[in-house]
Coordinates of C-alpha atoms in Angstrom, one line a residue:
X1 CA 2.5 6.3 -11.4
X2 CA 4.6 6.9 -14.8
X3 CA 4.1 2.8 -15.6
X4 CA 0.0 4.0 -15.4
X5 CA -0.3 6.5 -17.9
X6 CA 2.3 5.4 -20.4
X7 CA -0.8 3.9 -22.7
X8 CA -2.8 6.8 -22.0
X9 CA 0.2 9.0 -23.6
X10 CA 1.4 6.6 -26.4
X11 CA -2.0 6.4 -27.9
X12 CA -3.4 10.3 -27.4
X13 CA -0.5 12.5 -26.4
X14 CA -0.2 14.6 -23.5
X15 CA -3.5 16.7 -23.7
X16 CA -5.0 13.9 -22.4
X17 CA -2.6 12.9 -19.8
X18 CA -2.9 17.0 -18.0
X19 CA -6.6 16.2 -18.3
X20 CA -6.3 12.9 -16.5
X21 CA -4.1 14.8 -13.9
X22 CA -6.9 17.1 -13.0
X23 CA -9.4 14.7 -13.2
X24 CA -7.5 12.2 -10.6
X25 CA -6.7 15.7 -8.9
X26 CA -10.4 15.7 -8.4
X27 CA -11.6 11.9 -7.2
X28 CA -8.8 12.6 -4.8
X29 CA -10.4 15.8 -3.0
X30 CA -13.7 13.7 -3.0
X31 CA -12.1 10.8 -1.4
X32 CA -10.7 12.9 1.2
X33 CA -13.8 14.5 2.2
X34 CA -15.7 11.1 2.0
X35 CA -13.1 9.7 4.3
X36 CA -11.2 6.7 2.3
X37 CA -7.9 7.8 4.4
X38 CA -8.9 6.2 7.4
X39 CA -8.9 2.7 5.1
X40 CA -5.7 2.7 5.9
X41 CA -6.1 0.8 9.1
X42 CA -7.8 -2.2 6.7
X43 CA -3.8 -3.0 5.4
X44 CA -2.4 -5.5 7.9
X45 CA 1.5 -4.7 9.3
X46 CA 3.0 -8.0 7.2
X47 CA 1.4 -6.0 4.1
X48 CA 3.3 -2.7 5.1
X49 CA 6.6 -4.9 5.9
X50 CA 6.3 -6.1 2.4
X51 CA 5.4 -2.9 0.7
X52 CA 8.1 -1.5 1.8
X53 CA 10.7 -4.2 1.5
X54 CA 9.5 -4.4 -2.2
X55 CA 10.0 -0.5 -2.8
X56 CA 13.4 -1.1 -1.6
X57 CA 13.9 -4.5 -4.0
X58 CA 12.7 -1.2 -7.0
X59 CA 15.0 0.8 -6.2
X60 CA 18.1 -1.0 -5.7
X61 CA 16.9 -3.1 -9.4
X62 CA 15.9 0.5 -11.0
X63 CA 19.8 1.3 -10.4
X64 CA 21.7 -1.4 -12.0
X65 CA 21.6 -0.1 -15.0
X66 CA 23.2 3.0 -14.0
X67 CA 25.7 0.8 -12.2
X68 CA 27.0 -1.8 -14.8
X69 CA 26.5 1.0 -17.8
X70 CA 24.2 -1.5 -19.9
X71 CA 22.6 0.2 -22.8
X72 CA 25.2 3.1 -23.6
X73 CA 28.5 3.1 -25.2
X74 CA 30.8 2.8 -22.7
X75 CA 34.7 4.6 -23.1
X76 CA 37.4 2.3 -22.1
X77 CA 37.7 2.8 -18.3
X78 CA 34.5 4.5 -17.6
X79 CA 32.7 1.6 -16.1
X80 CA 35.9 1.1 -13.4
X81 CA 35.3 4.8 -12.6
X82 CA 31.9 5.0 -12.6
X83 CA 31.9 2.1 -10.0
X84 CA 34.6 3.7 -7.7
X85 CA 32.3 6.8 -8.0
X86 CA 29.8 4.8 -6.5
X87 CA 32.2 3.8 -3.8
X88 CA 32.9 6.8 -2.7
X89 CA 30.3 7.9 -3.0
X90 CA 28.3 5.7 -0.4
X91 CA 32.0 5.8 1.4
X92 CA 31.4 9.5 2.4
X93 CA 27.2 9.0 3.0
X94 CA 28.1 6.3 5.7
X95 CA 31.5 7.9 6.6
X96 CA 30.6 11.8 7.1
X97 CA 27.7 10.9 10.0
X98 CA 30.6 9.7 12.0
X99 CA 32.3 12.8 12.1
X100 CA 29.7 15.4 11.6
X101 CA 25.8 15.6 11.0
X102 CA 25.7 19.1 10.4
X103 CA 25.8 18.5 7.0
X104 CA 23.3 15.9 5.3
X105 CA 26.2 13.3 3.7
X106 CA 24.4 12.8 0.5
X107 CA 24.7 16.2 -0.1
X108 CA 28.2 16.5 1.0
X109 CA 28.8 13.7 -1.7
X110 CA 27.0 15.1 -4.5
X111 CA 29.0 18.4 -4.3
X112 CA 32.0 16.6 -3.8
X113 CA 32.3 14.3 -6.4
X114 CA 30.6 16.6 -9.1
X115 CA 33.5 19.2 -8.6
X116 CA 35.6 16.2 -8.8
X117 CA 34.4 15.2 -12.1
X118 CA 34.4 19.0 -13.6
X119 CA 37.9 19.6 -12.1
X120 CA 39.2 16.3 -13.8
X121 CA 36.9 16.4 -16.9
X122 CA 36.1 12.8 -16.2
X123 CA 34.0 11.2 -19.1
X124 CA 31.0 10.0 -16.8
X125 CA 27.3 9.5 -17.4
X126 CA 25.7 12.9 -16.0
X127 CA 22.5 14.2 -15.4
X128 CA 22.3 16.0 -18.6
X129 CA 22.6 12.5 -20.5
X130 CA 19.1 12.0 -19.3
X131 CA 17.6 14.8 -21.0
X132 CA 17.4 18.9 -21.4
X133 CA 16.3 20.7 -17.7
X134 CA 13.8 23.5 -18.2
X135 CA 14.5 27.0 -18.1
X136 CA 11.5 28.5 -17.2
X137 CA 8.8 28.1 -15.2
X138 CA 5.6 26.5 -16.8
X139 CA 2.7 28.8 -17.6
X140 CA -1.1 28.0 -16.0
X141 CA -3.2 26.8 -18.9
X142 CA -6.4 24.6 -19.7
X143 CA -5.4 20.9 -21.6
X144 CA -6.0 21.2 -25.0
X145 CA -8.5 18.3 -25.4
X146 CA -11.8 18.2 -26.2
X147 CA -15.0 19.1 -23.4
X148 CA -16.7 16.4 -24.4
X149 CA -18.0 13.1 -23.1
X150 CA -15.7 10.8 -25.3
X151 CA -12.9 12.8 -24.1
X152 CA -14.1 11.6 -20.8
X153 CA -14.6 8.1 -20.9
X154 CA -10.4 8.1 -22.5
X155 CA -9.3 9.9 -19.5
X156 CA -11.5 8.6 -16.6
X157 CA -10.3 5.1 -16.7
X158 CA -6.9 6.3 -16.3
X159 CA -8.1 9.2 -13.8
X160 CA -9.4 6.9 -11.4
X161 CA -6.1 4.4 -11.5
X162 CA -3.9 7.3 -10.9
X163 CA -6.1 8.6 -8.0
X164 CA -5.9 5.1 -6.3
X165 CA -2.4 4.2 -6.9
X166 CA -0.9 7.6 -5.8
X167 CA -3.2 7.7 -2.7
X168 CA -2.8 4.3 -1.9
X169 CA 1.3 4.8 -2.1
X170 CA 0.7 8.5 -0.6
X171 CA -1.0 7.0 2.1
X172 CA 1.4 3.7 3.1
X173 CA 4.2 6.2 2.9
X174 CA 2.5 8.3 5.5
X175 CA 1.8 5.5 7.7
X176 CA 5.4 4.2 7.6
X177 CA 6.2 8.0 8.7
X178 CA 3.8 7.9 11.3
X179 CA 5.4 5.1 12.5
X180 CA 8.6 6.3 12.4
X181 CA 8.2 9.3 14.0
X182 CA 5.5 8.1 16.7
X183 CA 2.9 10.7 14.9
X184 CA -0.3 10.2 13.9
X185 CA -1.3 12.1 10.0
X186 CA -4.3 13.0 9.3
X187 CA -4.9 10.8 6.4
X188 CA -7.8 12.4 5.2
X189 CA -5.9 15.6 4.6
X190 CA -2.9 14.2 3.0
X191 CA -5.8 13.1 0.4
X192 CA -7.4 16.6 -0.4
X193 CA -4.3 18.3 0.0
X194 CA -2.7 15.9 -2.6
X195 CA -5.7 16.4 -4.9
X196 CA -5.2 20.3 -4.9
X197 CA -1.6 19.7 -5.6
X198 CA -2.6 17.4 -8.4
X199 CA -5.5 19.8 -9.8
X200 CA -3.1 22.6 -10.2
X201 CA -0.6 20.2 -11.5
X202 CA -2.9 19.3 -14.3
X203 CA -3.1 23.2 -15.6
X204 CA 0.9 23.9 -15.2
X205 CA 1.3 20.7 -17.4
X206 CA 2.6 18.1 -15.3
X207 CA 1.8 14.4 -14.6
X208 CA -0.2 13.8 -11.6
X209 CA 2.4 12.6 -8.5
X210 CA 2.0 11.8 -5.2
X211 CA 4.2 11.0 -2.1
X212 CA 7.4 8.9 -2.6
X213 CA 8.5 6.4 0.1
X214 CA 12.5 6.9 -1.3
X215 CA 12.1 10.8 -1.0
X216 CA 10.1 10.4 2.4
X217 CA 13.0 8.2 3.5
X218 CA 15.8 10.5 2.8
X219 CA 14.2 13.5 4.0
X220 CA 13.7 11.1 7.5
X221 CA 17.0 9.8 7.4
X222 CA 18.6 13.5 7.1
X223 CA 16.6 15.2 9.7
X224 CA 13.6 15.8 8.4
X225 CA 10.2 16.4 10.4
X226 CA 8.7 19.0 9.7
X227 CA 6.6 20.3 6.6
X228 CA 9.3 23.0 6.1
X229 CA 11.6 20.0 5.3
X230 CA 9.2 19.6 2.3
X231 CA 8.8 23.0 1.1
X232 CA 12.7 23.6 1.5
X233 CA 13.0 20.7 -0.9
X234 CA 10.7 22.3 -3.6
X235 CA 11.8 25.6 -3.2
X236 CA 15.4 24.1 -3.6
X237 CA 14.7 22.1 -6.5
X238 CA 13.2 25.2 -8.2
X239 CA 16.4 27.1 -7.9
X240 CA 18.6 24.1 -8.9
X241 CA 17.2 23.6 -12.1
X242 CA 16.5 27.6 -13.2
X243 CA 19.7 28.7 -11.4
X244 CA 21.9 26.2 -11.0
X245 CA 20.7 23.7 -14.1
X246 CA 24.3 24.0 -16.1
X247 CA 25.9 22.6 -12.7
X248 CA 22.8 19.9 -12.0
X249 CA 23.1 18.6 -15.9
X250 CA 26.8 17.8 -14.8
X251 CA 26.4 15.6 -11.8
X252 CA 27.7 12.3 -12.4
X253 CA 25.0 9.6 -12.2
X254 CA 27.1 7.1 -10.1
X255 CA 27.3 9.6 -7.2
X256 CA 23.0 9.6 -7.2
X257 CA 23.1 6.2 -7.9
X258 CA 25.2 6.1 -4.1
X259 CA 22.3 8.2 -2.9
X260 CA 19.7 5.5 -4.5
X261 CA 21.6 2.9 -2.8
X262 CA 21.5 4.4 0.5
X263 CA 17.6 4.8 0.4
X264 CA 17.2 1.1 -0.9
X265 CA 19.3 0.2 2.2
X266 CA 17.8 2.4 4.5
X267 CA 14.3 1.6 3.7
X268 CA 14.8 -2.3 3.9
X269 CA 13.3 -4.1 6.8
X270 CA 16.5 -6.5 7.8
X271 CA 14.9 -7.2 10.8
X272 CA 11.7 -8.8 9.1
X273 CA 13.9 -11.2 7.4
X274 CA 16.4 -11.9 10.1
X275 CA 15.9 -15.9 11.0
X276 CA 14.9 -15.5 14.2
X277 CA 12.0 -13.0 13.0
X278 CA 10.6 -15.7 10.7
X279 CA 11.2 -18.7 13.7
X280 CA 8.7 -16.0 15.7
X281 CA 6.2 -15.3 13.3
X282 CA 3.7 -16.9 12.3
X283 CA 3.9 -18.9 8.7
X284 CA 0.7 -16.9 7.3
X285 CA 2.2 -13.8 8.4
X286 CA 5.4 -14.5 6.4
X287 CA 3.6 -16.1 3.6
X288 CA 1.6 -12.2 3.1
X289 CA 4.8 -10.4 3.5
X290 CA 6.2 -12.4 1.1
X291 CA 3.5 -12.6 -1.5
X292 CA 3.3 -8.7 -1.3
X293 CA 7.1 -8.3 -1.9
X294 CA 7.0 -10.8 -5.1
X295 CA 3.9 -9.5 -6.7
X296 CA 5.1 -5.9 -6.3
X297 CA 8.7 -7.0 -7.3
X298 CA 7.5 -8.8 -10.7
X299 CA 4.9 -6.9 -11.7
X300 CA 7.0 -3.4 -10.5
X301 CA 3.1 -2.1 -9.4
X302 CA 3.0 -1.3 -6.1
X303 CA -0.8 -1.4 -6.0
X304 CA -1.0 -4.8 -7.5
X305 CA 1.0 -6.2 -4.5
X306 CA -0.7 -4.5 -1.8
X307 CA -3.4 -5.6 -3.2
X308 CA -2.1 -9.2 -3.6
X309 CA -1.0 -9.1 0.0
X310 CA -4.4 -7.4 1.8
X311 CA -6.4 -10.1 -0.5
X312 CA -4.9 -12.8 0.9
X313 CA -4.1 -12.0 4.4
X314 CA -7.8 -11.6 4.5
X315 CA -8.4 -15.2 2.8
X316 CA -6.2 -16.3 5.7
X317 CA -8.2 -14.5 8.3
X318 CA -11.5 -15.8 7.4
X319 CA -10.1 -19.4 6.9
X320 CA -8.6 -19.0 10.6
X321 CA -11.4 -17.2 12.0
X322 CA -13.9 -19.9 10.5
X323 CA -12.6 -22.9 12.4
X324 CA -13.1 -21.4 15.7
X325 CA -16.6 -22.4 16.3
X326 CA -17.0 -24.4 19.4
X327 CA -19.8 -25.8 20.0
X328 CA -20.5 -28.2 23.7
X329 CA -23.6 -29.9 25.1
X330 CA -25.3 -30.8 28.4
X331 CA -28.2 -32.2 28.7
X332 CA -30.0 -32.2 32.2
X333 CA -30.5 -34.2 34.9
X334 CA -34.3 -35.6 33.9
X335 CA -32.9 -36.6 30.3
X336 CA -35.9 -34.0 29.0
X337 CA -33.8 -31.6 27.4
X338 CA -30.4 -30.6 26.0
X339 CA -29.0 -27.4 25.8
X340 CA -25.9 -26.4 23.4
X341 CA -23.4 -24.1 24.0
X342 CA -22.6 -22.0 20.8
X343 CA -19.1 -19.4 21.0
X344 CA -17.5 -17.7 18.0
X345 CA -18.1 -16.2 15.0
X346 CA -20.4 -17.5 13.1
X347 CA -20.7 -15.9 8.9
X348 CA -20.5 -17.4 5.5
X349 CA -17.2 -19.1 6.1
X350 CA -17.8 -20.6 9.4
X351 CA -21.6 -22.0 8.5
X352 CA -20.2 -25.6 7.1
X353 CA -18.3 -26.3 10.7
X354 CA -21.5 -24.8 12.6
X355 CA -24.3 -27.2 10.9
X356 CA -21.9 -30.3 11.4
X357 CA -21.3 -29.6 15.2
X358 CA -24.3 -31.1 16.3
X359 CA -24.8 -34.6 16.8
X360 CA -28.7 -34.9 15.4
X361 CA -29.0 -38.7 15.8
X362 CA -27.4 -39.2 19.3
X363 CA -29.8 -36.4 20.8
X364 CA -32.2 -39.0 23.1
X365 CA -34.6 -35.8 24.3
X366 CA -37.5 -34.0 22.8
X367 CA -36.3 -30.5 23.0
X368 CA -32.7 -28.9 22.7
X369 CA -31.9 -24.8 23.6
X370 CA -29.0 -23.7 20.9
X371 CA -27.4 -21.2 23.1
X372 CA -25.6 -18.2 21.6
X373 CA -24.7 -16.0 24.3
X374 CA -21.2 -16.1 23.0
X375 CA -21.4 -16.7 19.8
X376 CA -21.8 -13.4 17.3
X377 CA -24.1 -13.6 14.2
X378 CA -22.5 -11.2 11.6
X379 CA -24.4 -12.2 8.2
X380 CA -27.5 -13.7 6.4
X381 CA -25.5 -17.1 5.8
X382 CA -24.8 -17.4 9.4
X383 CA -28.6 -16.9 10.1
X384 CA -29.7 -19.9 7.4
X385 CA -27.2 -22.3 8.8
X386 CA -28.9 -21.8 12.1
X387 CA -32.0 -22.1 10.5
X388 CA -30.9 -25.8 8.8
X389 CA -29.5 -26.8 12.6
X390 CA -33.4 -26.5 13.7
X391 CA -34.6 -27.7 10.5
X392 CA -32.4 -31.1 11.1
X393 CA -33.6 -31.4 14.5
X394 CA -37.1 -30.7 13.8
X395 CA -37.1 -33.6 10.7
X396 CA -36.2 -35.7 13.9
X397 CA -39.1 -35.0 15.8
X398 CA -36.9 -32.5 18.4
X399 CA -37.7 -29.2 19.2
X400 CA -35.2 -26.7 18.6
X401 CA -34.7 -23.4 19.9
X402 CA -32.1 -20.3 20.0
X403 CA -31.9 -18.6 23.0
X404 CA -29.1 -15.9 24.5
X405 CA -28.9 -13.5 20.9
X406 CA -28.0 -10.5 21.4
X407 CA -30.4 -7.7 19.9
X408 CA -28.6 -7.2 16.7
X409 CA -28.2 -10.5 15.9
X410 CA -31.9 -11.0 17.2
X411 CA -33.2 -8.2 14.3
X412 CA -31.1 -10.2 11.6
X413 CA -32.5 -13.2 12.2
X414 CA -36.0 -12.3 12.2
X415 CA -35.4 -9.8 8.9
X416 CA -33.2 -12.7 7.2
X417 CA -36.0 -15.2 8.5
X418 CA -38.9 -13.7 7.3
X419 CA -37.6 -12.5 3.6
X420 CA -36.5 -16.7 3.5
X421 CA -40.2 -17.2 4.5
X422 CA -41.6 -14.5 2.1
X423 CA -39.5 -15.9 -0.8
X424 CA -41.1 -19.5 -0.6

């Protein structure tokens, strides 16, 4: 969510951003209470494979940096022991769980090695490097920005943006949980409770945020299930960085970097990739988890690529779905009349297949029943392509008529008829 309001921040400072916290705070109550959550079930699996193989792809990428040292002036030896910090690092979070799980490993690691580094006054890159910790505890106050309606066409833009992208990541990350756990959230929920959060956010002075796969992941991986995991954690991080923010500011960054590493492993999906996964599934099912892991990966947007990926694994859909139209004949025994046997769905993609599945100039009778007991009529364009199939039969001196549709699609075609009729 930091990648969305960077502009917002570089061209009218951070007034505007706390404004846009509790305004995106806001949209996010309303979409809960309007229902958006249970949207979720519009994202296909391959899209959530990919979403979350691409999170991964981040944060492994987002740590290279911190691994190879680029961009900071590096003492002669420090890379060699930053690296067998990592080492070690990621030796005790995959060794410890061996011996013990009383103890979350990462943890175990952190401590570890951080003593190590005080004890031996090691020259690493440290927590502190990144920037000052506060002190203190922010103070509730109202954004210093105008209350006016320029003020809110600046921030809604970015308001809305940061409402979608955090619910849409809150939201995946919830379902991934769900699946994980065999639970079933109340999506809905996680959206008001997440605009509260965000709302009071705004007025301590903070960015709007939302729910983080990596966190989620490590707080799985190490036990976690409950909602006291997640107030533990806050609670925690309050008292590490009031109480304990001299020792936090001198963790070494390589032994977070082996915590990083652990979540990017973790939260890949091997088995999606595995060769005889993609021998098994389907090409257009590989081609959306793919697409969503690429656009995500390139553009580092998550939104964009679920996007990407729900876009076109509904393009794929419709193009399956639209070649399924069958349509079979039988004409009876006194050669008087023919009667057509319509199944599938017929809409806007399927119409072209539909009008060209009749043979017009071999029909030999003077009336023809279009049958559509098992065919379903979901839109207007479905209802004019019918239409043109009597039309063509008619302009050949054949009576045409639809029998067997159902009452919904029986109100449709009279309503779509009729406004056709009214319009000429």
């Amino acid at each position: 969510m930091a990648l969305v309001i960077v502009p917002l921040v570089a061209e009218y400072g951070t007034g505007y951003l706390f404004a846009a916290t509790v305004l995106a705070g806001l949209l996010q109550i309303g979409f809960g209470y309007l229902g958006v959550g249970t949207l979720m079930r519009f994202i296909p699996r391959t899209v959530m494979v990919g979403f979350v193989n691409a999170l991964a792809i981040l944060i492994f990428l987002a740590q290279i940096p911190h691994i190879l040292l680029t961009g900071e002036d590096v003492e002669p030896g420090e890379l060699q022991m930053n690296l067998l910090f990592i080492a070690i690092g990621l030796g005790i979070i995959y060794g410890l769980p061996r011996l013990t799980k009383a103890i979350p490993s990462p943890l175990v690691a952190i401590v570890v090695l951080s003593v190590a580094a005080i004890v031996f006054d090691l020259h690493l890159p440290t927590v502190g490097d990144m920037g000052a910790l506060p002190s203190t505890l922010p103070l509730p106050g109202v954004p210093d920005v105008p209350l006016s309606f320029a003020t809110l066409q600046i921030i809604l833009p970015f308001a809305i943006t940061l409402a979608l992208v955090g619910l849409l990541e809150s939201l995946l990350t919830a379902q991934l949980l769900d699946d994980l756990t065999d639970s079933d959230s109340d999506k809905n929920q996680e959206s008001r409770g997440q605009g509260i959060a965000n709302v009071a956010t705004g007025f301590l002075g903070g960015m709007a945020g939302c729910a983080m796969i990596g966190q989620s992941m490590i707080n799985y991986r190490t036990g976690g299930r409950t909602r006291l995991s997640t107030l533990a954690s806050g609670v925690f991080l309050i008292i590490l960085v009031l109480v304990l923010g001299d020792f936090v500011s001198q963790i070494p960054m390589g032994v977070l970097v082996a915590v990083m590493i652990m979540v990017s492993i973790g939260t890949f999906n091997w088995g999606s990739v595995m060769p005889e996964t993609l021998r098994r599934m389907p090409r257009p099912e590989t081609l959306v988890m793919l697409v969503t892991v690429a656009v995500t990966v390139l553009t580092e947007n998550l939104a964009y690529g679920v996007g990407a990926g729900v876009t076109l694994s509904a393009v794929l859909f419709v193009r399956h779905v639209s070649h399924v139209v069958r349509v079979t004949s039988v004409v009876d025994p006194d050669n008087v009349e023919r009667l057509y046997d319509v199944s599938g769905e017929l809409f806007f993609a399927s119409t072209n297949d539909l009008v060209h599945s009749f043979d017009y100039d071999a029909v030999r009778v003077n009336r023809v029943e279009i049958d559509l007991s098992n065919a379903r009529i979901w839109d207007t364009s479905a209802v004019v392509a019918l239409d043109a199939v009597v039309a063509k039969f008619a302009d050949r001196g054949i009576s045409a008529h639809l029998v067997g549709l159902n009452r919904h699609a029986e109100r449709l075609h009279q309503s779509t008829s009729s406004r056709l009729s009214d319009g000429h």
